[in-house]
XYZ file of C-alpha atoms in Angstrom:
661
model
C 101.482 131.044 35.082
C 101.158 132.685 38.746
C 98.630 130.366 39.934
C 100.977 127.270 38.700
C 102.586 124.824 40.795
C 105.615 125.011 38.607
C 105.831 128.599 39.475
C 105.794 127.950 43.221
C 108.182 125.311 42.724
C 110.507 127.962 40.842
C 110.371 129.971 43.830
C 111.078 126.941 46.319
C 114.250 125.950 44.264
C 115.296 129.459 44.418
C 114.929 129.812 48.202
C 115.740 126.643 49.572
C 118.318 125.144 47.269
C 120.350 128.492 45.906
C 119.223 127.344 42.313
C 119.971 130.171 39.530
C 116.537 129.325 37.909
C 113.731 131.761 36.536
C 111.834 129.848 34.258
C 110.883 126.366 32.627
C 114.233 126.021 30.671
C 116.573 127.013 33.344
C 114.691 124.888 35.842
C 114.882 122.182 33.377
C 118.644 122.462 33.379
C 119.024 122.734 36.763
C 117.005 119.436 37.186
C 119.392 117.325 35.061
C 122.491 118.937 36.136
C 121.836 118.863 39.852
C 119.633 115.744 40.354
C 121.179 115.312 43.949
C 119.214 118.848 44.698
C 116.151 118.381 42.266
C 114.734 115.234 43.425
C 114.541 116.082 46.879
C 113.076 119.134 45.992
C 110.310 117.358 44.363
C 110.242 115.039 47.075
C 109.457 117.928 49.753
C 107.313 119.980 47.402
C 104.835 117.002 46.851
C 105.099 115.897 50.422
C 106.131 111.882 50.163
C 105.441 110.156 52.950
C 108.601 108.075 54.326
C 110.613 107.229 57.378
C 114.145 106.242 58.094
C 114.805 103.284 56.890
C 115.888 100.965 59.779
C 119.673 100.101 59.879
C 120.915 102.744 57.307
C 123.789 103.781 59.887
C 122.947 107.177 59.179
C 123.793 110.079 61.444
C 121.791 113.504 61.831
C 120.842 113.773 57.965
C 117.354 113.275 56.895
C 116.589 110.828 54.401
C 116.351 113.083 51.309
C 119.341 114.695 51.700
C 120.940 111.644 50.154
C 119.698 111.053 46.763
C 121.869 108.380 46.026
C 125.067 107.432 44.263
C 125.677 106.799 40.635
C 123.771 109.579 39.385
C 126.127 111.000 36.750
C 125.918 108.336 34.387
C 123.283 106.390 32.650
C 123.202 102.828 33.405
C 120.763 99.740 34.568
C 120.224 99.710 38.396
C 122.865 97.946 40.141
C 123.899 97.398 44.039
C 127.531 98.124 43.139
C 127.998 100.190 39.656
C 124.365 100.963 38.833
C 122.328 104.663 40.077
C 120.489 103.964 43.726
C 117.883 106.279 44.943
C 117.154 107.257 48.402
C 119.102 104.406 50.068
C 117.729 105.849 53.542
C 114.272 105.829 52.615
C 111.585 103.759 53.910
C 107.950 104.451 52.480
C 104.719 102.351 51.139
C 103.162 103.532 47.890
C 99.487 102.826 48.976
C 100.037 105.144 52.272
C 101.168 108.281 49.770
C 97.992 107.823 47.722
C 95.489 107.425 51.042
C 97.037 109.879 52.562
C 93.626 111.432 53.824
C 90.546 109.523 54.488
C 87.658 112.557 54.313
C 84.801 113.046 52.285
C 86.248 114.401 49.532
C 85.406 112.296 45.878
C 87.950 110.085 45.584
C 86.699 107.938 42.596
C 83.739 108.513 40.008
C 83.155 105.499 38.168
C 81.048 105.518 34.492
C 80.709 102.644 32.067
C 79.009 102.928 28.676
C 75.712 101.544 29.855
C 75.335 105.043 31.950
C 75.905 103.276 35.531
C 77.595 105.897 37.997
C 79.355 105.164 41.143
C 81.157 107.649 43.630
C 83.761 106.679 46.325
C 85.188 109.148 48.948
C 88.552 109.049 50.209
C 86.965 107.937 53.500
C 84.954 104.637 51.568
C 88.005 104.415 49.800
C 90.220 103.920 52.916
C 87.711 101.634 54.516
C 87.057 99.322 51.514
C 91.098 99.008 51.038
C 91.252 98.117 54.717
C 88.680 95.117 54.180
C 90.540 93.905 51.115
C 94.235 94.218 52.630
C 92.727 92.359 55.832
C 91.715 89.283 53.623
C 94.956 89.548 51.650
C 96.838 89.135 54.797
C 94.534 86.637 55.918
C 95.622 84.634 52.972
C 99.004 84.756 54.030
C 100.154 87.632 51.240
C 103.548 88.887 52.411
C 105.792 91.747 50.849
C 107.407 90.342 47.371
C 104.162 88.358 46.473
C 102.203 88.928 43.254
C 98.730 89.767 43.145
C 97.331 90.120 39.766
C 93.979 91.839 38.418
C 92.447 90.811 35.136
C 89.779 93.760 35.431
C 87.896 96.174 34.042
C 88.550 100.043 34.745
C 86.165 100.058 37.953
C 86.720 101.020 41.444
C 87.561 97.203 42.964
C 90.665 97.305 40.781
C 91.916 100.523 42.247
C 91.059 99.249 45.848
C 92.810 95.649 44.927
C 95.826 97.554 43.983
C 96.054 99.743 47.169
C 95.587 96.657 49.312
C 97.872 94.753 47.681
C 100.551 97.368 48.017
C 100.017 98.505 51.356
C 101.252 95.107 52.197
C 104.193 95.413 49.829
C 102.814 92.862 47.339
C 103.634 93.426 44.038
C 100.443 94.404 41.790
C 100.313 93.213 37.884
C 97.030 93.795 35.847
C 95.798 93.047 32.320
C 92.388 94.231 31.127
C 89.372 91.972 29.716
C 90.340 92.418 26.019
C 93.370 89.761 26.403
C 92.707 86.497 25.032
C 93.569 83.592 27.642
C 96.886 83.087 25.540
C 97.961 86.621 26.389
C 97.212 86.816 29.812
C 99.292 83.352 30.602
C 102.413 84.668 28.970
C 102.207 87.611 31.136
C 101.042 86.341 34.583
C 102.620 82.721 34.137
C 105.716 84.134 34.147
C 104.971 86.027 37.767
C 103.400 83.688 39.035
C 100.503 85.326 41.463
C 99.137 83.688 44.101
C 95.594 85.940 44.161
C 93.843 86.612 40.922
C 91.318 89.479 40.768
C 88.562 89.330 38.354
C 85.427 90.241 37.069
C 82.501 87.936 35.783
C 82.436 90.154 32.398
C 82.356 93.526 31.018
C 80.636 95.439 28.598
C 82.201 97.278 25.318
C 80.490 98.754 22.292
C 76.848 97.489 23.554
C 78.043 93.780 23.798
C 78.095 91.992 27.341
C 81.535 89.863 27.054
C 81.862 86.906 29.697
C 85.247 86.488 31.430
C 84.932 83.647 33.431
C 85.428 81.181 30.831
C 88.667 82.642 30.090
C 89.602 82.992 33.710
C 88.778 79.226 34.188
C 91.493 78.542 31.699
C 93.849 80.842 32.906
C 93.612 79.565 36.832
C 94.286 76.031 35.190
C 97.202 76.959 33.509
C 98.794 79.193 36.364
C 99.311 76.367 39.330
C 100.529 79.411 41.616
C 96.828 80.830 41.558
C 95.483 80.071 45.078
C 92.681 82.008 45.052
C 90.302 83.951 42.227
C 88.126 86.850 43.569
C 85.449 87.284 41.676
C 83.614 90.945 41.221
C 79.837 90.361 40.068
C 79.773 93.446 37.442
C 77.452 91.742 35.017
C 75.400 89.756 37.328
C 74.719 89.781 41.105
C 75.198 85.990 41.190
C 77.876 84.858 38.324
C 77.933 81.040 38.046
C 81.248 80.062 40.240
C 81.367 76.498 40.080
C 83.903 76.329 36.663
C 86.378 78.820 38.639
C 88.772 76.556 40.668
C 89.338 78.492 44.121
C 86.683 80.873 42.948
C 84.521 83.294 45.490
C 82.611 86.267 45.412
C 84.368 89.673 46.566
C 81.953 90.330 49.028
C 82.341 86.812 50.711
C 86.231 86.970 50.453
C 86.577 90.257 52.248
C 83.728 89.604 54.484
C 81.272 92.296 56.581
C 82.830 95.783 57.426
C 83.223 94.665 61.042
C 85.796 92.159 60.033
C 88.252 95.064 58.968
C 91.684 95.005 61.296
C 92.305 98.281 60.367
C 94.835 99.557 57.348
C 98.440 98.923 58.203
C 100.976 100.629 55.701
C 104.365 98.142 55.203
C 107.076 100.874 54.985
C 110.142 99.162 52.599
C 112.924 100.006 50.558
C 112.845 102.920 48.111
C 113.269 100.274 45.470
C 110.854 97.590 46.865
C 108.795 96.176 43.668
C 105.351 97.886 43.287
C 104.548 96.790 39.791
C 104.933 94.400 36.977
C 104.105 95.544 33.321
C 105.072 94.197 30.236
C 106.108 95.055 26.988
C 103.883 94.440 23.933
C 105.292 90.985 23.250
C 105.089 91.165 19.279
C 108.649 89.692 19.308
C 107.941 86.904 21.567
C 107.149 86.339 25.216
C 106.260 89.705 27.212
C 109.458 91.446 29.147
C 108.318 91.621 32.569
C 109.375 95.145 34.059
C 109.595 95.535 37.575
C 108.893 99.045 38.656
C 110.119 100.425 42.351
C 107.434 101.809 44.703
C 109.464 105.213 45.428
C 110.419 105.881 41.662
C 106.881 105.386 40.554
C 105.592 107.845 43.015
C 107.955 110.088 42.857
C 107.709 110.662 39.215
C 104.366 110.813 38.996
C 104.084 113.153 41.626
C 106.302 115.278 39.524
C 104.098 114.781 36.293
C 101.021 115.580 37.912
C 101.642 118.647 40.046
C 104.763 120.403 38.307
C 103.458 119.237 34.436
C 99.925 119.027 34.665
C 99.539 121.668 37.304
C 96.926 118.940 39.425
C 95.642 120.110 42.603
C 93.207 118.866 44.892
C 90.216 120.338 43.614
C 90.675 119.027 40.149
C 88.996 116.193 38.385
C 91.405 114.271 36.333
C 89.785 111.394 33.933
C 92.096 109.336 31.770
C 90.164 106.862 29.393
C 92.393 103.845 29.667
C 92.308 100.130 30.170
C 94.248 98.224 33.103
C 96.862 96.754 30.743
C 98.221 100.161 29.585
C 100.579 102.171 31.780
C 98.369 104.868 31.892
C 96.111 103.130 34.416
C 99.019 103.127 37.056
C 99.653 106.873 35.895
C 95.911 107.724 36.523
C 95.648 105.979 39.705
C 98.782 107.925 41.251
C 96.729 111.395 41.137
C 95.383 109.967 44.630
C 98.258 111.233 46.019
C 97.621 114.878 44.883
C 94.165 114.105 46.692
C 92.139 114.747 43.043
C 89.090 113.024 42.065
C 89.464 110.286 39.610
C 87.046 109.710 37.134
C 86.780 106.316 35.708
C 85.536 105.108 32.457
C 85.134 101.689 31.239
C 83.646 100.846 27.872
C 83.918 101.535 24.084
C 84.605 105.422 23.665
C 82.219 106.204 21.290
C 79.339 104.014 23.308
C 76.514 104.301 23.545
C 76.727 107.580 21.557
C 79.663 109.167 19.628
C 79.837 111.890 22.159
C 79.672 109.945 25.437
C 82.884 110.889 26.584
C 82.175 114.404 26.270
C 78.898 114.030 28.235
C 81.200 112.816 30.810
C 83.316 115.825 30.530
C 80.668 118.061 30.768
C 78.300 116.286 33.628
C 81.357 115.579 35.859
C 83.191 118.884 35.360
C 86.333 117.246 34.541
C 89.003 119.583 34.738
C 92.012 117.418 33.248
C 90.869 114.861 30.143
C 93.275 112.297 28.715
C 93.091 110.453 25.790
C 94.678 108.574 22.641
C 95.945 110.355 19.530
C 93.689 108.195 17.833
C 90.280 109.052 19.713
C 91.049 112.346 18.771
C 91.402 111.846 15.195
C 88.473 109.623 14.773
C 86.485 112.527 16.969
C 87.088 114.477 14.017
C 86.243 111.892 11.517
C 82.897 112.038 13.192
C 82.285 115.505 13.144
C 81.944 115.940 16.576
C 82.176 119.605 18.061
C 81.959 119.675 21.860
C 82.721 123.167 22.040
C 78.991 123.665 20.506
C 77.458 120.964 21.908
C 78.859 120.531 25.514
C 79.586 122.707 28.400
C 83.379 122.127 28.645
C 83.998 125.498 30.856
C 85.529 123.449 33.632
C 88.054 121.599 31.310
C 91.743 123.282 31.526
C 93.838 120.675 29.914
C 93.665 117.881 27.497
C 96.325 114.836 27.368
C 96.894 112.917 24.474
C 99.342 109.758 23.872
C 99.510 106.382 22.571
C 100.713 107.706 18.926
C 101.858 111.126 17.780
C 99.420 113.545 17.521
C 99.095 114.966 14.032
C 98.871 118.957 13.296
C 95.502 118.641 12.337
C 94.312 117.255 15.615
C 95.878 120.617 17.274
C 93.317 122.459 14.907
C 90.417 120.136 15.490
C 91.175 120.505 19.476
C 91.373 124.435 19.312
C 88.941 125.026 16.895
C 85.939 122.126 17.715
C 87.041 121.752 21.615
C 87.935 124.598 23.162
C 90.403 127.287 22.135
C 92.173 128.307 25.631
C 92.479 124.340 26.473
C 96.286 123.617 27.629
C 96.713 120.576 24.552
C 99.434 118.432 26.247
C 100.764 115.745 24.024
C 102.795 113.632 25.859
C 105.254 110.692 25.233
C 106.871 107.920 27.331
C 106.451 104.169 27.733
C 105.696 101.091 30.179
C 109.582 100.989 30.162
C 109.663 104.169 32.161
C 105.718 104.084 33.428
C 106.492 107.845 32.844
C 107.096 110.532 30.305
C 110.276 111.755 28.436
C 108.591 114.218 27.072
C 105.175 116.106 28.517
C 103.173 119.684 28.910
C 104.317 122.518 30.442
C 101.861 124.978 32.043
C 104.320 128.178 31.826
C 105.139 128.043 27.778
C 103.071 128.259 24.882
C 101.713 124.684 22.984
C 103.264 124.888 19.380
C 100.948 122.964 16.815
C 102.461 119.422 15.785
C 104.904 119.792 18.997
C 105.280 118.300 22.295
C 106.080 121.117 24.595
C 109.176 120.176 26.431
C 111.210 117.182 28.004
C 110.373 115.883 31.305
C 112.025 117.556 33.959
C 115.050 115.567 35.509
C 114.893 113.552 32.412
C 118.038 114.139 30.327
C 116.417 113.595 26.958
C 118.325 113.999 23.659
C 117.812 112.731 20.094
C 120.962 111.126 18.530
C 122.229 110.385 15.072
C 123.635 107.013 14.193
C 127.338 107.813 15.634
C 125.606 108.525 18.967
C 126.203 112.678 18.600
C 123.249 114.845 19.593
C 120.945 116.429 17.687
C 119.867 119.987 18.268
C 116.860 122.013 16.840
C 116.728 121.790 13.259
C 119.218 119.430 13.294
C 117.140 116.105 11.667
C 115.519 113.166 13.165
C 117.240 110.456 15.171
C 116.701 108.061 18.327
C 115.220 109.321 21.306
C 117.451 108.876 24.049
C 118.038 109.762 27.879
C 121.377 110.199 28.922
C 120.888 110.483 32.909
C 119.402 107.857 35.190
C 115.800 108.552 36.519
C 114.116 107.117 39.336
C 111.464 105.427 37.563
C 113.383 103.304 35.510
C 112.640 99.710 36.064
C 114.471 98.183 39.245
C 114.891 94.823 37.155
C 113.276 92.507 34.811
C 111.562 89.512 35.879
C 113.423 86.265 35.500
C 116.395 87.976 34.258
C 119.049 87.271 37.393
C 122.047 88.753 35.366
C 120.385 91.877 33.768
C 121.250 90.656 29.937
C 117.526 91.142 28.979
C 117.813 94.724 30.561
C 120.915 95.916 29.157
C 119.804 94.465 25.446
C 116.599 96.209 25.570
C 118.267 99.591 26.374
C 121.856 100.222 26.726
C 123.366 97.809 23.647
C 122.849 100.793 20.789
C 124.290 103.513 22.624
C 126.666 102.920 25.643
C 125.875 105.384 28.696
C 122.686 106.237 27.133
C 119.188 104.804 27.457
C 117.721 104.027 23.697
C 113.833 104.233 24.145
C 113.116 103.284 20.474
C 111.435 106.418 19.328
C 112.227 108.459 15.752
C 112.225 111.903 17.379
C 113.254 115.413 16.471
C 114.138 118.385 18.510
C 112.437 121.582 17.713
C 113.625 125.131 17.390
C 111.402 125.986 20.735
C 113.185 123.183 22.659
C 109.795 120.676 22.190
C 110.000 117.101 20.237
C 108.388 115.950 17.343
C 107.594 112.046 17.468
C 107.938 110.444 13.899
C 107.169 106.936 15.122
C 109.031 103.889 16.123
C 112.696 103.900 15.057
C 112.486 100.101 14.466
C 109.347 100.790 11.871
C 110.969 103.641 10.035
C 110.973 103.573 6.583
C 114.046 103.664 4.430
C 113.411 103.906 0.952
C 116.364 104.908 -1.321
C 118.407 105.333 2.105
C 116.038 108.168 3.418
C 115.003 107.522 6.718
C 111.125 108.623 7.413
C 109.027 107.906 10.185
C 105.673 106.517 9.343
C 104.115 109.221 11.725
C 104.976 111.745 8.713
C 102.894 109.646 6.292
C 99.700 109.188 8.875
C 99.637 112.877 9.783
C 98.945 113.677 6.090
C 96.919 110.582 5.171
C 94.827 110.862 7.912
C 93.740 114.411 6.761
C 91.744 113.134 3.971
C 87.852 112.633 4.740
C 87.462 109.554 3.114
C 90.565 107.668 5.308
C 89.850 106.311 8.673
C 93.092 105.338 9.444
C 96.552 104.184 7.539
C 99.628 101.721 7.940
C 102.633 102.099 6.364
C 105.663 99.539 5.700
C 108.899 99.503 3.884
C 108.759 96.252 1.344
C 112.090 94.968 0.293
C 112.947 95.089 -3.219
C 114.688 91.575 -4.213
C 116.395 89.220 -1.850
C 119.599 90.463 -1.836
C 121.121 91.744 1.638
C 120.973 95.462 1.959
C 118.062 95.550 -0.830
C 116.414 98.641 -0.944
C 112.781 98.887 0.097
C 109.453 100.514 -1.455
C 106.690 102.092 0.744
C 103.294 99.981 1.025
C 100.652 102.232 2.236
C 97.586 100.311 3.654
C 94.323 102.493 3.963
C 91.263 101.870 6.076
C 88.398 103.618 4.384
C 85.005 104.675 5.282
C 81.844 102.445 5.246
C 80.931 101.521 1.525
C 84.269 103.305 0.048
C 86.372 101.689 -2.362
C 89.964 102.719 -3.094
C 89.987 103.842 -6.898
C 92.968 105.643 -9.017
C 91.307 108.983 -8.369
C 91.787 108.554 -4.538
C 95.081 107.055 -4.933
C 96.161 110.128 -6.825
C 94.779 112.005 -4.068
C 97.197 110.373 -1.626
C 99.951 110.587 -3.416
C 99.749 114.088 -4.224
C 99.162 114.929 -0.426
C 102.162 113.318 0.769
C 104.104 114.833 -2.225
C 102.902 118.389 -1.209
C 102.792 118.116 2.209
C 105.801 115.713 2.951
C 108.045 115.175 0.058
C 108.342 112.491 -2.993
C 110.376 110.434 -0.509
C 107.011 109.939 1.134
C 104.838 108.805 -1.519
C 103.859 105.217 -1.467
C 104.811 102.668 -4.289
C 101.721 100.547 -3.605
C 98.266 101.921 -1.881
C 96.040 99.033 -0.889
C 92.691 99.070 0.532
C 92.103 96.830 3.823
C 89.428 96.252 6.205
C 91.045 96.382 9.518
C 94.694 97.390 10.911
C 96.196 95.332 13.443
C 96.614 96.987 16.808
C 98.400 96.104 19.861
C 96.563 95.455 23.298
C 97.241 98.920 24.203
C 95.832 100.634 21.155
C 99.026 100.923 18.826
C 99.315 100.080 15.220
C 101.613 97.269 14.717
C 103.683 97.805 11.823
C 106.153 95.182 12.457
C 103.513 92.260 12.523
C 102.137 93.533 9.084
C 105.796 93.752 7.508
C 106.397 90.296 8.775
C 103.431 88.667 7.209
C 104.154 90.694 4.090
C 107.428 89.076 3.849
C 106.630 85.566 4.584
C 107.698 85.473 7.835
C 106.254 84.332 11.417
C 104.547 86.837 13.511
C 105.872 85.260 17.057
C 103.010 86.324 19.441
C 99.885 86.798 17.932
C 98.064 87.141 21.289
C 99.957 90.171 22.069
C 97.514 92.052 19.438
C 93.942 93.072 20.272
C 92.524 92.133 16.702
C 95.351 89.288 15.327
C 92.726 88.123 12.829
C 93.295 91.505 10.724
C 96.846 89.923 9.899
C 95.239 87.370 7.659
C 93.993 90.231 5.423
C 97.877 91.177 4.902
C 98.810 87.379 3.583
C 99.523 86.846 0.010
C 98.257 90.007 -1.364
C 98.354 90.202 -5.492
C 98.945 93.794 -5.291
C 102.206 93.518 -3.566
C 103.892 90.937 -5.975
C 104.584 93.641 -8.521
């Protein structure tokens, strides 16, 4: 605690702002009641690089002394009525990530084939300058879109930094997206440049990307150039790619570099476009501002994760998940990023722990599903690997069950800081996150994020305090990383409908959550997938936490099935289970599942039907898709199968005889 960044920040808040803060909880209260002091304090503490915005009409006050207006009530960003942040600031996102061009390692890249690459900050700066020069020569200007259909490799980071150094907007999808999924996203934003790789490896297989890239390019006329990174082959076939050119040929030799110049633009100038899962229609295109994204990520990395420049941070993610954007922002701390491209259990089940061991990773990020499957695999890295440098494990993507906390502390490392975090693409950040100055409680997210006025509401919009039960996770004050807009949403109607219609004056995030007696949170699942048998609301994660402890069950999915066709008809819980290979669901296992839920949850959690399935559908970001299964079971169309990583799995749920009785 004495060495933690947040401890130094508390001392700074007391000294420079006269804040009455002594610990995390008093700091949190100050952060949400005094945003006009808290956010400038973060800005200064983290050393954000910016300048006075030309024409701001200011006299004598520094740009961080005027945070903005409209910060006392939650509303969508709006030039007149909505919150605005740091109106006098002019900054560049890439400039803040490339603050130093020294020999300190910036990127270390691994893939499942065992290949390893390392780039220093100097090399990263030089490579970014070459790509930025080529983009400028291609006529890329502030506000233009540059897209990446890329694996998690250094060239993806370089292309993003080069685009954003010019004030262009970066947007990415990973190679596990199908053609239609990419076109549904990039087709809406009309990128001028597309970066891609010729292919990738996953689970021991080589996957060609160029066939899909050719289709994508033909279906998005705005694409002028396709820059191909040779990843599987030194000279991939380019003849089928309209406007295709190899990376090295496009950027030219090092002497072509014209130096890296950073376009400083307003705080809310767009930096990223991210996408909703798209399971209910075309994905929503969320535009995130450079200043808000940078400031939030700096706060989370420095104060919540306690990141320092000597740290080595690895988050296992694809470029289609917001955690990639979160990961690369750690360059602003001058830390070393360890990138991994490939399947988490390839070529050996312990591949990721070998990476943590050999690269001396200090902060390791993964998904709750990975930790659950590692437990099922019987991995015990505490016995098999040297994890002496590992200080923090981050987990997100879905709720982390209590037994996974036990697994981490008993089989991975007893003194690690386990940070179960939750946020989303919409906020490009976290609503609840780790706190290095307080204990970790089994099954709980430690604390709401600083500056995030997080509450849990009952159906009437009244706050539920610790022990008050579960409800809707909301945020009642603006935060800097709210999307600045949705793309193609001129009047803001889609934006308001997404977050503000259910509870006026509050952002409804869509998680079913509970405040704990310790001031932490428990996430029970998505509120739109909440079960309601007999009028009792149950989060799906409450069921998964129990069922997934059984050794026979690899994973499970629960839905509510309507009983009868009348409006307001009751529903029954149907549980689908994917079992270990060669196992079959029988009456004895069904009874064990029911008894497990009855004894450890409640009789309300016991499913009416339990059905074995070979696969469970997931979104491309890895989240179980209860809504798609529920639609199939009720004979309703699934509007956008391309939003799923394995859409063929839905066919397993169609016309199941078990569900007719």
